């Protein structure tokens, strides 16, 4: 990609010039402190100023290589005649941040939006990797709506332990169950820890980070190839460098984020989500991002648009391979080309080309990793949306990661009031449970946890595991890691802590899960439920002040994207008043 020779914006048309183009006292101040790092005066001559929004943090190991990526972006910006200025925003690491990185997604998005609006930038490059950094940056950038381009950090190299391939997350879930069942020694478990994550990058399964990197590409907000090149592959640096070049042109072309993130782009993303067998978390994130643009995505959109599409990608947790294999097979352009007849191929993406142009030359180099549409990996694999008296506003399940025999199941509820109750009792041999039961976990939704933690894939009771059983129906208002699997019903809305029917389920109640019929039914009469509701009390908040209080007071339910209610919408990048 070469910098374009298309018409350029006049300096007076750039918002950065309202800082740097001034001849007065304030202009002196705006330039002088920046000059302190050796910037020459002619750098303020009206060239586009590009903000590089960086989520580097040593506390976010998946994004630990982002300083290198930022340097590549800077080179690209300079090559295209722009002026790059890097800035940090709150980073969200999935593995260390407690109680859950999701609690802070909306907070980070505010940081992004306000950092963009309050600073002299004309366009933004978004560096994102670990799960929540991607939606947080897209949400914030969407509300500010400057020209913006996404660069994902790229997946790690495949995990490898002895003669086994180890998928991040997915391997942890299965190995920890083996330890609990007594079939894997603790020493081996510890050894595998060093083998699963052996390079820079985000999780290399089709978990939430890889899914969201695919969404960045499918939405057209990142460059072709964004999803799959490993973090340590030279082509990852090239993506960053080309993004740096391209964002300068996007500023000159006034290609705002809202012109890329259209309703059609979201529909492409939803269909691609099905074809990759992507994470259920993407449902919440896409709804939240769309909400920042004033677009209303509903759970029904996911079912309507994608439930008939097959899963083509044979990657863990639904399948066998990992992201490095996906890259070598040709990556996301191959998938999108396979389902091109279902996509809006005429819409323009961040690189100025249409979706159709971007995928035209894609070639499938490994049809075991990416199956052709005619012989898919799994039929009808999108996200299924369930409704019923247990989930009036919906719940979701990922059929490609579920056990087919359990997708039509009636069982006795074994109820856990919260995650502590679950941990206290699940390993107890006296627990009255067998594999036909349905595990129900309450108070793990947006308000309840708070932050809607990834605890929905509850570990099975050891006495069930010891029989060789590896899946049971599980229902909660929580989320599940995109790397996890099982017949797991998630995002039940309204959540228990908001008084949803989930709060009223009692041990021994019968529940029917009917995925084909899209139904989740609690076999308890309305009269009985009314009685139970009359004696229900909301759980106490963990914190009565600070951000947690703001969050629990204003967070929307899962079906609306779990954004804070006052953050929805686009506020633009008007230039605020001078600061002195
Ligand atoms: Fe960061 Fe999985 S922990 S992507």
XYZ file of C-alpha atoms in Angstrom, residues 228-576:
349
model
C -4.744 -13.989 11.955
C -1.080 -13.000 11.621
C 0.624 -14.115 14.832
C 1.880 -11.356 17.102
C 5.493 -12.351 16.422
C 5.093 -12.632 12.642
C 6.753 -9.843 10.659
C 3.479 -9.345 8.827
C 1.879 -8.191 12.082
C 4.327 -5.288 12.091
C 3.465 -4.668 8.465
C -0.243 -4.443 9.325
C 0.663 -1.813 11.931
C 2.876 0.104 9.529
C 0.297 0.067 6.754
C -2.371 1.187 9.224
C -0.115 4.145 10.055
C 0.107 5.028 6.392
C -3.572 4.527 5.726
C -4.910 6.588 8.644
C -3.287 9.704 7.189
C -5.221 9.184 3.962
C -8.383 8.485 5.941
C -8.033 11.904 7.562
C -7.598 13.568 4.183
C -10.589 11.632 2.838
C -12.608 12.406 5.982
C -13.449 8.711 6.269
C -14.967 8.780 9.733
C -15.486 5.639 11.773
C -19.266 5.937 11.402
C -18.907 5.677 7.614
C -17.232 2.275 8.065
C -19.253 0.952 10.997
C -22.602 0.918 9.230
C -25.544 -1.383 9.818
C -24.324 -3.455 6.830
C -20.873 -3.783 8.389
C -22.421 -5.120 11.598
C -24.487 -7.593 9.601
C -21.296 -8.803 7.925
C -19.708 -9.181 11.350
C -22.652 -11.166 12.728
C -22.533 -13.580 9.795
C -18.780 -13.908 10.032
C -19.140 -14.590 13.759
C -21.213 -17.653 12.906
C -18.826 -18.836 10.229
C -15.825 -18.704 12.574
C -17.718 -20.286 15.498
C -16.794 -17.184 17.490
C -17.228 -16.288 21.123
C -20.608 -15.509 22.697
C -18.948 -12.412 24.154
C -18.968 -10.869 20.689
C -22.758 -10.621 20.920
C -22.532 -8.243 23.864
C -19.621 -6.286 22.418
C -21.114 -5.806 18.946
C -24.398 -4.603 20.445
C -22.477 -2.170 22.656
C -20.304 -0.828 19.818
C -23.345 -0.389 17.575
C -25.106 1.418 20.413
C -22.357 4.046 20.425
C -23.178 4.754 16.777
C -26.907 4.983 17.357
C -27.473 1.634 15.644
C -29.834 -0.756 17.377
C -28.637 -4.342 17.148
C -30.831 -6.902 18.868
C -30.340 -10.487 19.938
C -32.819 -11.409 17.222
C -30.431 -9.941 14.631
C -27.887 -12.575 15.630
C -30.381 -15.417 15.407
C -32.062 -14.140 12.245
C -28.903 -13.331 10.312
C -26.597 -16.107 11.375
C -28.378 -19.137 12.763
C -28.687 -20.740 9.345
C -25.006 -20.193 8.530
C -22.598 -23.044 9.223
C -19.339 -22.883 11.131
C -16.457 -23.294 8.698
C -13.524 -22.914 11.033
C -12.145 -25.969 12.780
C -10.519 -24.145 15.699
C -10.604 -24.731 19.435
C -12.779 -24.487 21.482
C -15.312 -25.839 18.952
C -12.730 -27.743 16.917
C -9.161 -28.879 16.729
C -6.734 -26.270 15.383
C -5.373 -22.933 16.597
C -4.899 -19.430 15.195
C -1.454 -20.079 13.757
C -3.020 -22.814 11.632
C -5.828 -20.415 10.712
C -3.235 -17.914 9.505
C -1.412 -20.450 7.347
C -4.754 -21.613 5.887
C -5.375 -18.103 4.626
C -7.118 -16.440 7.571
C -10.357 -14.523 7.661
C -10.453 -13.392 3.998
C -10.898 -17.081 3.089
C -13.863 -17.422 5.450
C -15.466 -14.229 4.203
C -14.965 -15.285 0.607
C -16.709 -18.596 1.339
C -19.758 -16.792 2.723
C -19.516 -13.849 0.308
C -22.985 -14.518 -1.095
C -24.363 -13.736 2.371
C -22.302 -10.569 2.906
C -22.647 -6.946 1.883
C -19.576 -7.023 -0.348
C -20.027 -3.552 -1.793
C -19.434 -1.587 1.405
C -16.197 0.341 1.775
C -13.731 -0.584 4.494
C -10.947 1.292 6.259
C -8.456 0.667 3.473
C -10.726 2.467 1.012
C -11.603 -0.753 -0.789
C -14.806 -2.733 -0.685
C -15.218 -5.976 1.202
C -15.474 -7.721 -2.176
C -12.166 -6.279 -3.335
C -10.461 -7.214 -0.073
C -11.440 -10.883 -0.281
C -11.269 -11.396 -4.037
C -7.837 -13.032 -4.043
C -8.209 -15.093 -0.877
C -7.164 -18.695 -1.285
C -7.750 -21.602 1.058
C -4.469 -23.411 1.721
C -5.834 -25.927 4.206
C -9.419 -27.131 3.862
C -9.160 -29.105 7.084
C -8.719 -25.866 9.048
C -11.159 -23.746 7.030
C -13.851 -25.951 5.555
C -15.599 -24.979 2.337
C -19.200 -23.811 2.598
C -20.376 -26.935 0.746
C -18.881 -29.242 3.394
C -18.856 -27.145 6.569
C -17.269 -28.019 9.878
C -20.598 -27.728 11.721
C -24.086 -27.046 10.383
C -26.179 -24.116 11.600
C -23.676 -22.944 14.134
C -24.460 -19.288 14.874
C -25.416 -17.990 18.285
C -28.842 -19.302 19.294
C -31.044 -16.893 21.251
C -33.345 -18.518 23.782
C -36.453 -17.041 25.339
C -39.010 -18.214 27.837
C -40.218 -17.534 31.341
C -36.656 -18.008 32.607
C -35.208 -15.451 30.180
C -37.874 -12.973 29.057
C -35.230 -10.703 27.505
C -33.180 -13.540 26.121
C -30.248 -15.808 26.815
C -27.664 -17.196 24.421
C -25.994 -20.521 23.721
C -23.249 -21.405 21.274
C -24.403 -24.626 19.603
C -21.024 -25.303 17.979
C -19.452 -25.648 21.445
C -22.354 -27.623 22.963
C -23.121 -31.347 23.160
C -25.790 -32.142 20.525
C -27.589 -34.632 22.794
C -28.029 -31.985 25.505
C -29.488 -29.277 23.313
C -32.950 -30.694 23.987
C -32.985 -31.506 27.673
C -35.216 -31.333 30.722
C -33.589 -31.659 34.106
C -33.754 -30.896 37.788
C -32.181 -27.612 38.857
C -29.238 -27.642 41.246
C -29.040 -24.009 42.295
C -26.115 -21.911 43.474
C -26.984 -18.487 44.850
C -23.657 -16.914 43.867
C -20.144 -17.893 42.860
C -19.001 -18.368 46.479
C -21.888 -20.758 47.100
C -20.853 -22.631 43.966
C -17.209 -22.959 45.006
C -18.201 -24.037 48.518
C -20.448 -26.892 47.431
C -19.548 -28.114 43.940
C -16.774 -30.497 45.061
C -18.822 -31.926 47.920
C -19.631 -35.585 47.323
C -22.802 -35.045 49.352
C -24.144 -32.611 46.732
C -27.363 -34.050 45.350
C -26.495 -33.955 41.661
C -26.071 -36.240 38.673
C -25.408 -35.683 34.986
C -29.083 -35.243 34.138
C -29.366 -32.217 36.437
C -29.064 -28.609 35.286
C -26.596 -26.423 37.183
C -28.013 -22.939 37.796
C -25.786 -20.081 38.925
C -27.282 -16.754 40.039
C -25.988 -13.234 40.667
C -23.128 -13.238 38.162
C -24.633 -10.753 35.697
C -23.648 -7.127 35.018
C -24.965 -5.812 38.353
C -24.637 -8.999 40.345
C -20.945 -9.862 40.096
C -20.455 -6.906 39.267
C -19.236 -6.886 35.670
C -20.736 -10.140 34.401
C -17.730 -12.375 34.937
C -16.767 -15.342 32.787
C -17.956 -17.959 35.229
C -20.863 -19.408 33.253
C -18.931 -22.514 32.208
C -19.167 -23.924 35.728
C -16.803 -26.846 36.383
C -18.713 -30.099 36.745
C -19.058 -31.906 40.086
C -16.186 -34.413 40.577
C -18.615 -37.274 41.089
C -19.997 -36.660 37.606
C -16.525 -36.198 36.085
C -15.374 -39.487 37.581
C -18.017 -41.270 35.505
C -16.291 -39.912 32.397
C -19.043 -37.342 31.796
C -17.654 -34.079 30.417
C -20.720 -31.914 29.845
C -23.918 -30.936 31.615
C -26.481 -28.230 30.937
C -25.531 -25.085 32.812
C -27.527 -21.850 33.044
C -26.491 -18.474 34.439
C -26.588 -14.729 33.938
C -22.802 -14.772 33.572
C -20.619 -14.790 30.483
C -18.236 -17.561 29.482
C -14.698 -17.297 28.231
C -14.631 -17.552 24.463
C -12.119 -20.345 24.925
C -14.604 -22.465 26.879
C -17.109 -25.016 25.672
C -20.098 -27.031 26.782
C -23.880 -26.849 26.793
C -23.817 -23.545 28.586
C -26.685 -21.058 28.559
C -25.398 -17.554 29.211
C -26.404 -13.890 29.516
C -29.823 -14.723 30.946
C -31.716 -11.440 31.031
C -32.885 -9.816 33.141
C -30.166 -11.055 35.489
C -30.915 -12.368 38.961
C -29.555 -9.293 40.754
C -31.967 -7.137 38.753
C -34.897 -9.299 39.822
C -34.999 -11.504 36.725
C -36.748 -14.878 36.956
C -33.374 -16.585 37.384
C -33.423 -15.196 40.933
C -36.542 -17.252 41.656
C -35.286 -20.703 40.643
C -35.095 -23.183 43.516
C -33.409 -26.555 43.947
C -35.526 -29.267 42.409
C -37.388 -27.067 39.896
C -37.598 -28.580 36.427
C -36.117 -26.647 33.534
C -36.357 -27.381 29.813
C -33.668 -26.306 27.381
C -34.890 -26.548 23.796
C -32.296 -25.022 21.484
C -34.106 -25.946 18.273
C -37.289 -24.341 19.610
C -35.263 -21.429 21.058
C -36.895 -21.992 24.428
C -35.758 -21.866 28.040
C -38.626 -22.795 30.325
C -38.926 -23.041 34.083
C -41.697 -25.483 34.978
C -43.103 -23.401 37.831
C -46.509 -21.731 37.711
C -46.866 -17.970 37.422
C -48.656 -17.910 40.780
C -45.784 -19.704 42.494
C -43.254 -17.387 40.833
C -45.229 -14.353 42.042
C -45.080 -15.689 45.581
C -41.357 -16.246 45.363
C -40.891 -12.767 43.883
C -42.719 -11.181 46.814
C -40.092 -12.467 49.220
C -37.076 -11.798 46.966
C -34.540 -9.220 48.124
C -31.850 -7.741 45.852
C -28.284 -8.648 46.865
C -26.221 -6.002 48.620
C -23.727 -4.033 46.522
C -20.087 -4.857 47.200
C -19.200 -1.154 47.060
C -21.622 1.659 47.779
C -19.507 4.366 46.171
C -16.929 4.970 43.457
C -16.894 3.530 39.957
C -18.480 0.247 41.037
C -21.490 2.189 42.272
C -21.730 4.191 39.044
C -21.468 0.942 37.115
C -24.157 -0.988 38.986
C -26.488 2.029 38.973
C -26.287 2.566 35.220
C -25.247 -0.669 33.519
C -27.629 -2.041 30.916
C -28.587 -5.699 30.744
C -26.743 -8.149 28.511
C -29.307 -7.977 25.705
C -28.499 -4.266 25.372
C -24.725 -4.725 25.391
C -24.036 -4.048 29.089
C -22.916 -0.505 28.311
C -23.591 2.257 30.814
C -26.894 3.831 29.856
C -25.497 7.364 29.586
C -22.633 6.330 27.294
C -24.746 5.184 24.377
C -24.614 7.379 21.319
C -22.121 9.422 19.356
C -20.958 12.705 20.827
C -18.407 13.541 18.145
C -15.008 15.166 18.355
C -15.890 18.827 18.720
C -12.970 20.936 19.888
C -13.425 21.829 23.553
